[in-house]
XYZ file of C-alpha atoms in Angstrom:
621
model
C 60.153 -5.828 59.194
C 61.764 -5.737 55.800
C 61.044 -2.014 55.402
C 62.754 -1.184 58.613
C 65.576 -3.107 57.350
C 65.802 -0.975 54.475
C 64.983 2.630 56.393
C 67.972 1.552 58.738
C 70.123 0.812 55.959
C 68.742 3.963 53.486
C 68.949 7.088 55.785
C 72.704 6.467 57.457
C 73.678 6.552 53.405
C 72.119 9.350 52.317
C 73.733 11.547 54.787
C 76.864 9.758 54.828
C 76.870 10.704 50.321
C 75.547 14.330 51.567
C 78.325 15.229 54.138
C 80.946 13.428 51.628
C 79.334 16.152 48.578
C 79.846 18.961 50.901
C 83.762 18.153 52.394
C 84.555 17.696 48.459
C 83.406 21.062 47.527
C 85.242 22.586 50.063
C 88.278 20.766 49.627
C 88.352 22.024 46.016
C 87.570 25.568 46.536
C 90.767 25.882 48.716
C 92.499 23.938 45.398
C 90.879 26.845 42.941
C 93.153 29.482 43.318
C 96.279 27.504 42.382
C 97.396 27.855 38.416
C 97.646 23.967 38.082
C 93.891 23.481 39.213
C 92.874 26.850 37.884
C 90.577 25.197 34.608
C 89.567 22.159 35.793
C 89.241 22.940 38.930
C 86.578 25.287 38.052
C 84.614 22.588 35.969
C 84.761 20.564 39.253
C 83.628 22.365 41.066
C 80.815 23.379 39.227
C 79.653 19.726 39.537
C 80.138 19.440 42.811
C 78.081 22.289 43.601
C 75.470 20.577 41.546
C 76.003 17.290 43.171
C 75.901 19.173 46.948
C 72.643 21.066 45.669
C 71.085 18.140 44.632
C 72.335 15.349 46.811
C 69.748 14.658 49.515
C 67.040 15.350 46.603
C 68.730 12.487 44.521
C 69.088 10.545 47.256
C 65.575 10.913 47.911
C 64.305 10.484 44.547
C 65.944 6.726 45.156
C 64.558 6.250 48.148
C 61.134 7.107 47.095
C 61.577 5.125 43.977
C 62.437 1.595 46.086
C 59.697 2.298 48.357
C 57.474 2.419 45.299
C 58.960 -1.136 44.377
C 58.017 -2.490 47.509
C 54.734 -0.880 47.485
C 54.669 -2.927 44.360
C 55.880 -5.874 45.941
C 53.054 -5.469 48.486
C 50.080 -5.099 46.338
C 51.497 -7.932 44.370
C 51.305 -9.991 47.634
C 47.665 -8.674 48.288
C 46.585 -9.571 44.858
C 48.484 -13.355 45.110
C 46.129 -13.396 48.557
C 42.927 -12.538 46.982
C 43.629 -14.845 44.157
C 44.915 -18.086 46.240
C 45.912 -17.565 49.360
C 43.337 -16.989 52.568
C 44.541 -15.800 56.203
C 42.769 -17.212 59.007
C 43.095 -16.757 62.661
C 45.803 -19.526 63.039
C 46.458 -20.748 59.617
C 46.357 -19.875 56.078
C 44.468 -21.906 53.341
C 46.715 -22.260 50.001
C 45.177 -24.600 46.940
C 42.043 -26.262 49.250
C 45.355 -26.879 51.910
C 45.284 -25.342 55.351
C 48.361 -24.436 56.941
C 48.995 -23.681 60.669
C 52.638 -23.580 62.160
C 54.054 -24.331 65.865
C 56.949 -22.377 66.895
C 59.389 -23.731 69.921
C 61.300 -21.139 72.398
C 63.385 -22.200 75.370
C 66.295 -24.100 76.619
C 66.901 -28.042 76.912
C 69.890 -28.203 79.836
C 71.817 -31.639 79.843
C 74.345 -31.865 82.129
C 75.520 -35.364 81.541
C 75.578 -38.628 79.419
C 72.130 -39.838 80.982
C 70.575 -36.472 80.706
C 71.260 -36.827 77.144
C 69.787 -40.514 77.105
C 66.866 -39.012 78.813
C 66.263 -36.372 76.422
C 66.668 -38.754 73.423
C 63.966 -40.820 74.747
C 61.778 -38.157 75.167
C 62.309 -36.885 71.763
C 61.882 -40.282 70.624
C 58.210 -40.876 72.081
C 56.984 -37.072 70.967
C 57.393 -37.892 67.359
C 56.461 -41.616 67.519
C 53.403 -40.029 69.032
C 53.191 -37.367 66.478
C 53.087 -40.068 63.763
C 50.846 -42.726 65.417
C 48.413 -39.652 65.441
C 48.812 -39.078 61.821
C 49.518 -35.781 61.663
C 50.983 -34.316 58.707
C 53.573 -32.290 59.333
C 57.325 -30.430 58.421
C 59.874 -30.156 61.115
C 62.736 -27.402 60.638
C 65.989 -28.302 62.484
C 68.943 -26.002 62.274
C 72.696 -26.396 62.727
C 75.307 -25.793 65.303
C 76.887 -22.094 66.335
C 79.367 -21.256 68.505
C 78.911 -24.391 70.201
C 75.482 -23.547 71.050
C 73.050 -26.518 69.392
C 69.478 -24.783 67.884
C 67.533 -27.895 67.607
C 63.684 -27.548 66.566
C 62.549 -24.189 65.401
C 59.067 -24.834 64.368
C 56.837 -27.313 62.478
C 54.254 -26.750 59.577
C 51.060 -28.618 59.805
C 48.810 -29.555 56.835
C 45.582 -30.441 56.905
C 42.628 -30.750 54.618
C 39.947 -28.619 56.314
C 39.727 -25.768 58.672
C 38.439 -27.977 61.727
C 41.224 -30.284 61.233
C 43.804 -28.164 61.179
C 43.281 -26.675 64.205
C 42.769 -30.077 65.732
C 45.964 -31.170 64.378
C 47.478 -27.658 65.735
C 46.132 -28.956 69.098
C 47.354 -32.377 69.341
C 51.362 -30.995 67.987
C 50.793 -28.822 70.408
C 49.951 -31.394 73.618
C 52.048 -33.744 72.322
C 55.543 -30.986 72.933
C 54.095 -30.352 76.195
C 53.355 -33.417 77.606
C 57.124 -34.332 76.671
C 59.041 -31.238 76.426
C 57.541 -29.209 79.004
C 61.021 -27.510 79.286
C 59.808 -25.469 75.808
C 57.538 -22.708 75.335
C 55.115 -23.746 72.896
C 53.216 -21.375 70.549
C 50.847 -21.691 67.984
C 51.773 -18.880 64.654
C 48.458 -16.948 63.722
C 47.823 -16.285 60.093
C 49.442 -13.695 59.436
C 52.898 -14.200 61.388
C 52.631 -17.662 59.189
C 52.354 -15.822 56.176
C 55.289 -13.582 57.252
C 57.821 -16.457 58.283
C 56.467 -18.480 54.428
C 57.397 -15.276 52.824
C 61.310 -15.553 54.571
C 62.115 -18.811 52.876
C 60.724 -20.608 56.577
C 63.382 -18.313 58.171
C 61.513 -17.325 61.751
C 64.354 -14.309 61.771
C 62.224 -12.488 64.081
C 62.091 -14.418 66.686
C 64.778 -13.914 69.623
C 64.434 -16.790 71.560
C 64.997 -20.147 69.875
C 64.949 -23.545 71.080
C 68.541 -24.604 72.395
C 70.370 -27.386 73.833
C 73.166 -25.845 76.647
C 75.464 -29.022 77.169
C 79.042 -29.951 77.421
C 78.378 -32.809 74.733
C 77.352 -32.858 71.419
C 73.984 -33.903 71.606
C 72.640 -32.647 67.968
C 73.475 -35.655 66.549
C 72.311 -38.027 69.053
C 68.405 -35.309 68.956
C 68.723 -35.704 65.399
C 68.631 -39.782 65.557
C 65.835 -39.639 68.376
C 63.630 -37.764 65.651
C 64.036 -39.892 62.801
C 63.683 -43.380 65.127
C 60.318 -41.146 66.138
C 59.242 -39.628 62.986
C 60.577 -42.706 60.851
C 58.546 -45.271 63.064
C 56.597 -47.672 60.322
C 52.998 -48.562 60.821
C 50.806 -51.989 58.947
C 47.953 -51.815 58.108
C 47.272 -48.548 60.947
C 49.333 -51.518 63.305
C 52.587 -49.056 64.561
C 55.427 -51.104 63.822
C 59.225 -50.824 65.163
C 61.514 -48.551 63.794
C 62.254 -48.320 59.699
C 66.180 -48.564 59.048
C 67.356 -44.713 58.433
C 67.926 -44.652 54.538
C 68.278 -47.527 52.305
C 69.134 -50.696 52.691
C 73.701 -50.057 52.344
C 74.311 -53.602 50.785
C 75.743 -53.429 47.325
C 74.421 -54.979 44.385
C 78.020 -57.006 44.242
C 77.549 -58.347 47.900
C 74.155 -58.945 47.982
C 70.684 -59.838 46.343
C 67.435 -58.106 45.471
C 64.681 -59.905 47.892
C 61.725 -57.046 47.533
C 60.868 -53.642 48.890
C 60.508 -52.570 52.384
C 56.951 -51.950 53.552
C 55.570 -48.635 55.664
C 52.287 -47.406 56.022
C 51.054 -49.628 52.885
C 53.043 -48.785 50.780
C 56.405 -49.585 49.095
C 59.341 -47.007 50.275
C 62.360 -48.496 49.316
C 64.300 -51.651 47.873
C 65.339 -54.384 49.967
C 68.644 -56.276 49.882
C 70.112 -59.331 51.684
C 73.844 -58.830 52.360
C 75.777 -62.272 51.454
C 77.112 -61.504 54.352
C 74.026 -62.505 56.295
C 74.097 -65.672 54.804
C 77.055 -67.375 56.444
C 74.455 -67.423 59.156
C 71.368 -70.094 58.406
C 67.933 -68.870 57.450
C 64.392 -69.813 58.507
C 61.494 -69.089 56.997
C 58.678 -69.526 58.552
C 54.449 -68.727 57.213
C 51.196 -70.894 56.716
C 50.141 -72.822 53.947
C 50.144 -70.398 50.779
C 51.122 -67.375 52.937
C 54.296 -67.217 49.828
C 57.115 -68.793 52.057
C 57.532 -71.029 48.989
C 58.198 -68.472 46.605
C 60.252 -66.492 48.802
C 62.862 -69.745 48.754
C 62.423 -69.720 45.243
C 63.383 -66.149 44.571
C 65.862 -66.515 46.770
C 67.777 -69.599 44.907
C 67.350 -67.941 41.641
C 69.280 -64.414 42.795
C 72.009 -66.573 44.430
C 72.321 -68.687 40.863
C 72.919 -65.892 39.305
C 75.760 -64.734 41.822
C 77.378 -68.227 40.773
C 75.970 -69.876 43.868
C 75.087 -73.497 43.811
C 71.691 -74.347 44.987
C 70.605 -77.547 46.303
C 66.631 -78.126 46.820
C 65.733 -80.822 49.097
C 62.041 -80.380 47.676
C 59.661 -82.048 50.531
C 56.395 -81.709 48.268
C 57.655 -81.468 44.683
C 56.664 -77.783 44.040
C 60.519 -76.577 42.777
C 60.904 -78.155 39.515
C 59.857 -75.108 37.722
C 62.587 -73.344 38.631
C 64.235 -75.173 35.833
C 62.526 -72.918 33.381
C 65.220 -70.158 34.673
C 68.178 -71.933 35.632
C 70.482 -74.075 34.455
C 69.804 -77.471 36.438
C 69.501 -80.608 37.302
C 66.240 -83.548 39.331
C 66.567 -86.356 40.986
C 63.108 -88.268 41.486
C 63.885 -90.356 44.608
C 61.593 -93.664 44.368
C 61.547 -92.987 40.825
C 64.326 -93.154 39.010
C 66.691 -95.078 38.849
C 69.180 -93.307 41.888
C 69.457 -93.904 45.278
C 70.831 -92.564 49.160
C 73.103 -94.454 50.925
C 72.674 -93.346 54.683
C 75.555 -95.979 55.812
C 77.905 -95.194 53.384
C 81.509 -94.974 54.554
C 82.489 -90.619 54.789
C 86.117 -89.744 54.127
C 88.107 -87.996 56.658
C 86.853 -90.542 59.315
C 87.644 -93.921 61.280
C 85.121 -96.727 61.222
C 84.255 -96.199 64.607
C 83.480 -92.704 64.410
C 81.078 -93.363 61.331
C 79.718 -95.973 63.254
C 78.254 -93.380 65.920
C 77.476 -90.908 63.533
C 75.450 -93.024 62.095
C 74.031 -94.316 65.042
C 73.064 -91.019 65.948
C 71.089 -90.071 62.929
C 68.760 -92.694 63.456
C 68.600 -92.030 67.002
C 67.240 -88.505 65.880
C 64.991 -89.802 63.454
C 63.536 -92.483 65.030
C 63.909 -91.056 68.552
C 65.403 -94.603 69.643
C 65.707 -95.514 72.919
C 69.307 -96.271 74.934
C 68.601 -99.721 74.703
C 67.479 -99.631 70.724
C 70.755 -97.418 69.634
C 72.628 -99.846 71.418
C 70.954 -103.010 69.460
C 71.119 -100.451 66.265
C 75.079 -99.894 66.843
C 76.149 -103.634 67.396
C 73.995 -104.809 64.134
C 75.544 -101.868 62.227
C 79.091 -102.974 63.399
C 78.534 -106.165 62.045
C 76.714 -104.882 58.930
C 79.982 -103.109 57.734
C 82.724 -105.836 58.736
C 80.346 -108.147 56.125
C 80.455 -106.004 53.913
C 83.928 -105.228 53.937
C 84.468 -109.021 52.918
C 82.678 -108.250 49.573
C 84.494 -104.949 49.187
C 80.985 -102.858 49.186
C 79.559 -100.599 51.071
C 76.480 -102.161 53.539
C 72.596 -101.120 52.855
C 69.692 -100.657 55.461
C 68.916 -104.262 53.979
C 71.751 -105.392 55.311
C 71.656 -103.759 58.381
C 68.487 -105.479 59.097
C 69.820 -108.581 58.180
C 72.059 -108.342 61.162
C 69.546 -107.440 63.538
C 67.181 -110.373 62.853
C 70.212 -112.499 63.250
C 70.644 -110.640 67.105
C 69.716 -113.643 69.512
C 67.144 -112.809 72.060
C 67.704 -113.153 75.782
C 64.913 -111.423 77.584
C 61.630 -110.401 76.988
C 63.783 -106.402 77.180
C 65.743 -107.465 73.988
C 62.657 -108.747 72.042
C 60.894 -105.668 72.673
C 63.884 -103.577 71.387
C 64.247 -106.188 68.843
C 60.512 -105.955 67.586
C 60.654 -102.297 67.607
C 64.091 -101.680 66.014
C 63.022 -103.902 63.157
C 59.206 -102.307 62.981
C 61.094 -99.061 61.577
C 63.663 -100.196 59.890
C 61.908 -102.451 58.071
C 59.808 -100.437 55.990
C 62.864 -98.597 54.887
C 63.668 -101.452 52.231
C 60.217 -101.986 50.710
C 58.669 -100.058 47.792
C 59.451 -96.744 46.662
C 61.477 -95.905 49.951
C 63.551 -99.392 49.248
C 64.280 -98.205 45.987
C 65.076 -94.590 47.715
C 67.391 -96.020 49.890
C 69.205 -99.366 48.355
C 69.662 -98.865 45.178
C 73.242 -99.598 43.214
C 73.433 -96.130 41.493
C 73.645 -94.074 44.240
C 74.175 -90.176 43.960
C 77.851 -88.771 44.877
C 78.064 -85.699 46.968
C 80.112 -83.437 43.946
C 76.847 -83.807 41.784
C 74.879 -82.257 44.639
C 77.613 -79.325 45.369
C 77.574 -78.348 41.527
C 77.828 -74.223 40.774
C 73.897 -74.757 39.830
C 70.853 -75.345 40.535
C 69.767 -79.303 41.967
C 66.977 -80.432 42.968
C 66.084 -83.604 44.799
C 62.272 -84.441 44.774
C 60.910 -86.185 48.069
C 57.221 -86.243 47.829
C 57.341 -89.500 45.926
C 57.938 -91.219 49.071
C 54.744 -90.568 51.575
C 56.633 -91.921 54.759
C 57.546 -89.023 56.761
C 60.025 -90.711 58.414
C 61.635 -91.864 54.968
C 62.084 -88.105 53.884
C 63.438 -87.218 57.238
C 65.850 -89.947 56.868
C 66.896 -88.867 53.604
C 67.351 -85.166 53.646
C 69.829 -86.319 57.275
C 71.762 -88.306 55.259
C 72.288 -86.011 52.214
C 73.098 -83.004 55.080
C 75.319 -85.341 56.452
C 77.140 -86.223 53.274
C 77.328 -82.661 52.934
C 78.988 -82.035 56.139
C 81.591 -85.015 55.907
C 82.300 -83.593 52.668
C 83.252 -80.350 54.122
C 84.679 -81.780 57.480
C 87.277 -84.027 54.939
C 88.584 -81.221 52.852
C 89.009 -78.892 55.942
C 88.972 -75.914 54.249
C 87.201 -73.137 56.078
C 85.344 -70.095 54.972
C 83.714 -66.811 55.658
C 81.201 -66.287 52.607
C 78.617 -68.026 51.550
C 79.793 -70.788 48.580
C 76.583 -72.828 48.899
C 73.434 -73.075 49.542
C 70.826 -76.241 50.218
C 66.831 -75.514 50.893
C 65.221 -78.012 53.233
C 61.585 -77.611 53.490
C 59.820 -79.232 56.486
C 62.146 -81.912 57.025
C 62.764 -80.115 60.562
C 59.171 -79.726 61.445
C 58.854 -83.602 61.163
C 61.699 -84.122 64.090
C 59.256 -85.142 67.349
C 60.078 -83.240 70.280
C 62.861 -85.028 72.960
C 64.243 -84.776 75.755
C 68.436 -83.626 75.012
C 68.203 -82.603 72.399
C 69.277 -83.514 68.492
C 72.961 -83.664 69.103
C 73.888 -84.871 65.600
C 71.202 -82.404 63.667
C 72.595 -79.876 65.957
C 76.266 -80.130 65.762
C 75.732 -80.208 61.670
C 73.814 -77.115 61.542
C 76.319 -75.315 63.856
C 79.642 -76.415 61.564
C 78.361 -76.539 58.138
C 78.386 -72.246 58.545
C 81.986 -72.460 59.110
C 82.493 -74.359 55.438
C 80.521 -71.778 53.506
C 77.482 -73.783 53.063
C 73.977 -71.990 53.958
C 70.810 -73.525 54.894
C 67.050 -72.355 54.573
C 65.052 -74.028 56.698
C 61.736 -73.756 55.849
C 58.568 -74.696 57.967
C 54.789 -73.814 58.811
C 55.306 -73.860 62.394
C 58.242 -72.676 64.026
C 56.845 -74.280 67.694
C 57.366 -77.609 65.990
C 61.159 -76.967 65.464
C 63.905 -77.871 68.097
C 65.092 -74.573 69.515
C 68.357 -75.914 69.200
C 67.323 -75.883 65.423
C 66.020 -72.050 65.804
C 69.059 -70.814 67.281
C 71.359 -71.902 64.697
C 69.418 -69.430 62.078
C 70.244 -66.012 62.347
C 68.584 -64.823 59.473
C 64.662 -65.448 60.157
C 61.683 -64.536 57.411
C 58.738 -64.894 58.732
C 55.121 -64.581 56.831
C 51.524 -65.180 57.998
C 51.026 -67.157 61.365
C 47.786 -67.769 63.131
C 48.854 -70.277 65.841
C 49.647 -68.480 69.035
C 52.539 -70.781 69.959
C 54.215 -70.326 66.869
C 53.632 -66.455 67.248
C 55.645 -66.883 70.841
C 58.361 -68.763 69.192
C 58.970 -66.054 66.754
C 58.414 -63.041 69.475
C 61.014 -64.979 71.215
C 63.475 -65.315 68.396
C 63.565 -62.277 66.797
C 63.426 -60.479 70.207
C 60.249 -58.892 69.722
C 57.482 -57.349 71.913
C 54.557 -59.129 72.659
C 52.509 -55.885 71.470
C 53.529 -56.630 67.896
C 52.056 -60.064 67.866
C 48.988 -59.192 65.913
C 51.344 -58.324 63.122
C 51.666 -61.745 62.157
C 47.816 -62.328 61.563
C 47.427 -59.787 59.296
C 50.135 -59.922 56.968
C 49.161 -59.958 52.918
C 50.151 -62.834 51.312
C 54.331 -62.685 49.659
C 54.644 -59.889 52.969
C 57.387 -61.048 55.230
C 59.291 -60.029 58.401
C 62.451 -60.104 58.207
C 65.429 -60.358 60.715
C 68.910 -60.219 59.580
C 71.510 -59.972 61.713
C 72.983 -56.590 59.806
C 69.192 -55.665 60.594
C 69.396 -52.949 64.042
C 65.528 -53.457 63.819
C 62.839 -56.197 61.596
C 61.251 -55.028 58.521
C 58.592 -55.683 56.461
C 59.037 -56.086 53.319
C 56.877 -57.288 49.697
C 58.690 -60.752 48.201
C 59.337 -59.364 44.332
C 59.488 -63.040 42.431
C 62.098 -63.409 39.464
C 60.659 -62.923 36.344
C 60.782 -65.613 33.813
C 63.771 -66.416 31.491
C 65.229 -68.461 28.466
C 63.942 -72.135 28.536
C 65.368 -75.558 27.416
C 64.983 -78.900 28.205
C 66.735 -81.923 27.111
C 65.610 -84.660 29.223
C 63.165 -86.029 31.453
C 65.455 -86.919 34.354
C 67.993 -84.423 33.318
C 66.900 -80.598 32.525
C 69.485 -77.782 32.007
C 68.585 -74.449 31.117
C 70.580 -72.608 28.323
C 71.154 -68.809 29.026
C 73.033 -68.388 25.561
């Protein structure tokens, strides 16, 4: 091809300089006889007659002297053959590699909007095919002219040995016909391969390329089919849903480093949660030691160094070495000397509204009957106007002070009586009375502080207690918020709550007060992680308030539904979450088209100093 390129180049020149020799003698001969061109004309044209003799032969002597360099060229290419390079009947074999090539021919016709959703679907499934059957291949894709779209030209296919090559020539092959049948499909042989390597990957020989005739513009919308195809992840040989095209676009001043994205075992790419995502709640979800733990943790340190606060509700004491890299502060509930007030007064509302707020929380907790939050409301009524008298706030002590003072009228209100006072009672004995009515009780400002606090819970063992406890602290929260009013769209805060949620038993209606806190506190910048071995033993009232969902190992097939469910999720992809290594995680977001998979990286460890046992603060200085 290339020397017939030349030839018709070559020969149209050398007459074109022989005719243009011969007109320029002749011109100057009629010149001669004149006096002005008498001498030099004579010297010209003695050259000219030189350069007429001896045109073509020049001319030739060129010729013969580039064919000579590609002769050259040739035996150079021979010699690089026998030296590396070995032509089969459909592939070549370069450095122990084998090589074959598929070249497409034909015409892909849409006609309208859902031929082009059509043919995007097809092109989808041939190269989520082509990758589930691990083929290694190229794909060459050009670019628009005059309006006419040349989509796939060819592919290269590399494979190890001879028999697997043409295997993997087969199965390209199939796959383009079993989806495209519209195309022609050929298979290169050896030598055309080595041809079209030798043009750059240029097939300029080939007059019929594959094109899309359409009134749209549907090279974009091909181009997106193949990478949601081509770019489709697998786990551990599991195919997975589609990898996000490119990194992850978050910027480092907008959002934190979590880990890398995982495909085909192995790390592509970092990973990045916007700040943006987390105006929305998050819930993470894994077994025992699956690394849901240290994904809270690395989380909270990233956002501390953003300037975040971070408030730990820490369910069994395993966040107080965080303190080793953050500035800080613990509280050991049933320990020291610091206590919760659930039925302290909140600003911003009336008595009466407390009162059923209140109310309410226990109601969730205790999953009290109509007739028990009734009992519970009168008692607490009377709890606060006593109090009021001795300018104090009232105490769970108190509060069941009032209900053993409730006369009894029917066997109904010593039932409710007896089993009001069975849970309320242990609430002001031990460890959890300490908890819960002590004089130096925490203020809501020390929990909000621009750093890192941490509130330690597995002191107390009653489940119940805890629950009660982290309620009360989100609730202080959320009056806290609801009193200033002032309403955000960033994240300014955020509080971890491990298991407390888990704990709630399942009723009928609902958690209205749990609910309508989770569902506000967004609007106030505060954030919540939510953190829990099973995700079936949540309130899906509690589920749909996180938007953000990180999810490692699960075994229980409930909990696997719950998350399918969530995260909108096949069924297929359930196995997924049997497998995954420990500190791997899917995650959801909701700037997140598709979930990923992506490796936890942990914060490394910093600059450490204590000064107290109850108080610890970390100096980065």
């Amino acid at each position: 091809m290339a020397m017939r390129n030349i030839k018709d180049v070559l020969v149209p020149l050398t007459l074109l300089l022989a005719v243009v020799g011969l007109r320029l003698k002749n011109y100057l001969m009629k010149v001669s006889g004149s006096s002005i061109f008498s001498s030099s004309s004579n010297l010209i044209l003695r050259v000219t007659s030189v350069f007429s003799r001896y045109a073509i032969s020049s001319i030739v002597i060129v010729l013969g002297f580039i064919i000579i360099l590609l002769v050259l060229y040739r035996l150079k290419l021979l010699f690089s053959l026998k030296s590396g390079v070995n032509v089969g009947d459909l592939w070549i074999e370069f450095k122990d590699k084998f090589i074959g090539c598929i070249v497409l021919s034909g015409e892909l016709i849409v006609d309208n909007s859902q031929d082009l959703v059509m043919l995007e679907d097809r092109v989808e499934r041939l190269f989520q095919a082509l990758r589930n059957s691990s083929v290694n291949y190229t794909l060459f894709i050009s670019s628009s002219i005059d309006n006419e779209y040349k989509a796939v030209l060819g592919m290269l296919v590399v494979s190890d040995t001879e028999d697997e090559i043409k295997s993997d020539l087969y199965k390209v092959k199939s796959s383009i016909e079993a989806t495209l049948p519209e195309l022609d499909v050929r298979i290169l042989n050896g030598r055309s391969l080595l041809d079209l390597l030798n043009r750059s990957l240029v097939p300029i020989n080939c007059n019929k390329l594959t094109k899309v005739r359409s009134n749209h513009d549907p090279l974009s919308s091909l181009m997106i089919s193949y990478l949601k195809g081509a770019k489709r992840a697998s786990y551990k040989g599991i195919a997975l849903w589609h990898l996000p095209l490119g990194h992850n676009p978050s910027r480092e001043d907008f959002a934190i480093y979590l880990g890398n994205v995982i495909a085909d075992n192995r790390e592509i790419y970092a990973f990045n949660l916007s700040l943006q995502d987390f105006s929305s709640h998050i819930a993470i979800f894994g077994t025992t030691g699956s690394g849901k733990t240290t994904t809270a943790k690395t989380i909270a340190l990233r956002l501390l160094k953003k300037g975040i606060g971070v408030l730990i509700l820490d369910w069994h004491n395993e966040y107080s070495d965080l303190l080793s890299f953050a500035k800080g502060t613990i509280y050991r509930l049933g320990v020291d000397n610091i206590s919760i007030n659930p039925l302290a007064p909140s600003k911003g509302y009336s008595l009466s509204e407390h009162i059923e707020f209140v109310t309410d929380l226990f109601s969730d907790v205790f999953n009290l009957s109509h007739p028990q939050a009734f009992m519970f409301r009168e008692a607490l009524k009377k709890a606060y106007l006593k109090a009021r008298l001795h300018s104090r706030e009232p105490t769970i002590l108190d509060l069941v002070e009032e209900i053993e003072k409730m006369p009894i009228r029917s066997g109904w209100d010593h039932e409710t009586k007896t089993a009001l006072l069975r849970r309320l009672k242990l609430l002001t004995e031990g460890r959890i009375g300490r908890a819960l009515n002590g004089q130096n009780v925490i203020k809501v400002e020390d929990l909000l502080r621009p750093c890192l606090v941490i509130i330690e819970l597995g002191h107390i063992r009653n489940v119940y207690a805890k629950q009660l406890l982290v309620f009360s602290i989100l609730k202080m929260i959320y009056d806290h918020y609801v009193g200033r009013g002032h309403i955000v769209n960033r994240i300014k805060h955020l509080t971890i709550v491990e298991e407390a949620f888990s704990a709630l038993s399942q009723k009928v209606g609902g958690y209205q007060m749990v609910e309508r806190m989770l569902s506000e506190l967004r609007k106030y910048g505060e954030s919540l992680v939510i953190i829990s071995q099973s995700p079936s033993s949540i309130p899906s009232g509690v589920i749909k308030n996180t938007a953000m969902k990180i999810i490692h190992t699960l075994h229980d097939g409930r909990d696997v539904d719950v998350i399918l469910s969530s995260i909108g999720l096949d069924k297929a992809y359930r196995k997924i979450f049997h497998i995954l290594n420990v500190g791997d995680a899917i995650i959801r977001t909701p700037s997140l088209n598709e979930p990923l998979i992506v490796r936890i990286k942990p914060e490394v460890n910093e600059k450490v100093h204590k000064t107290s046992d109850e108080l610890i603060i970390v100096d980065h200085s």
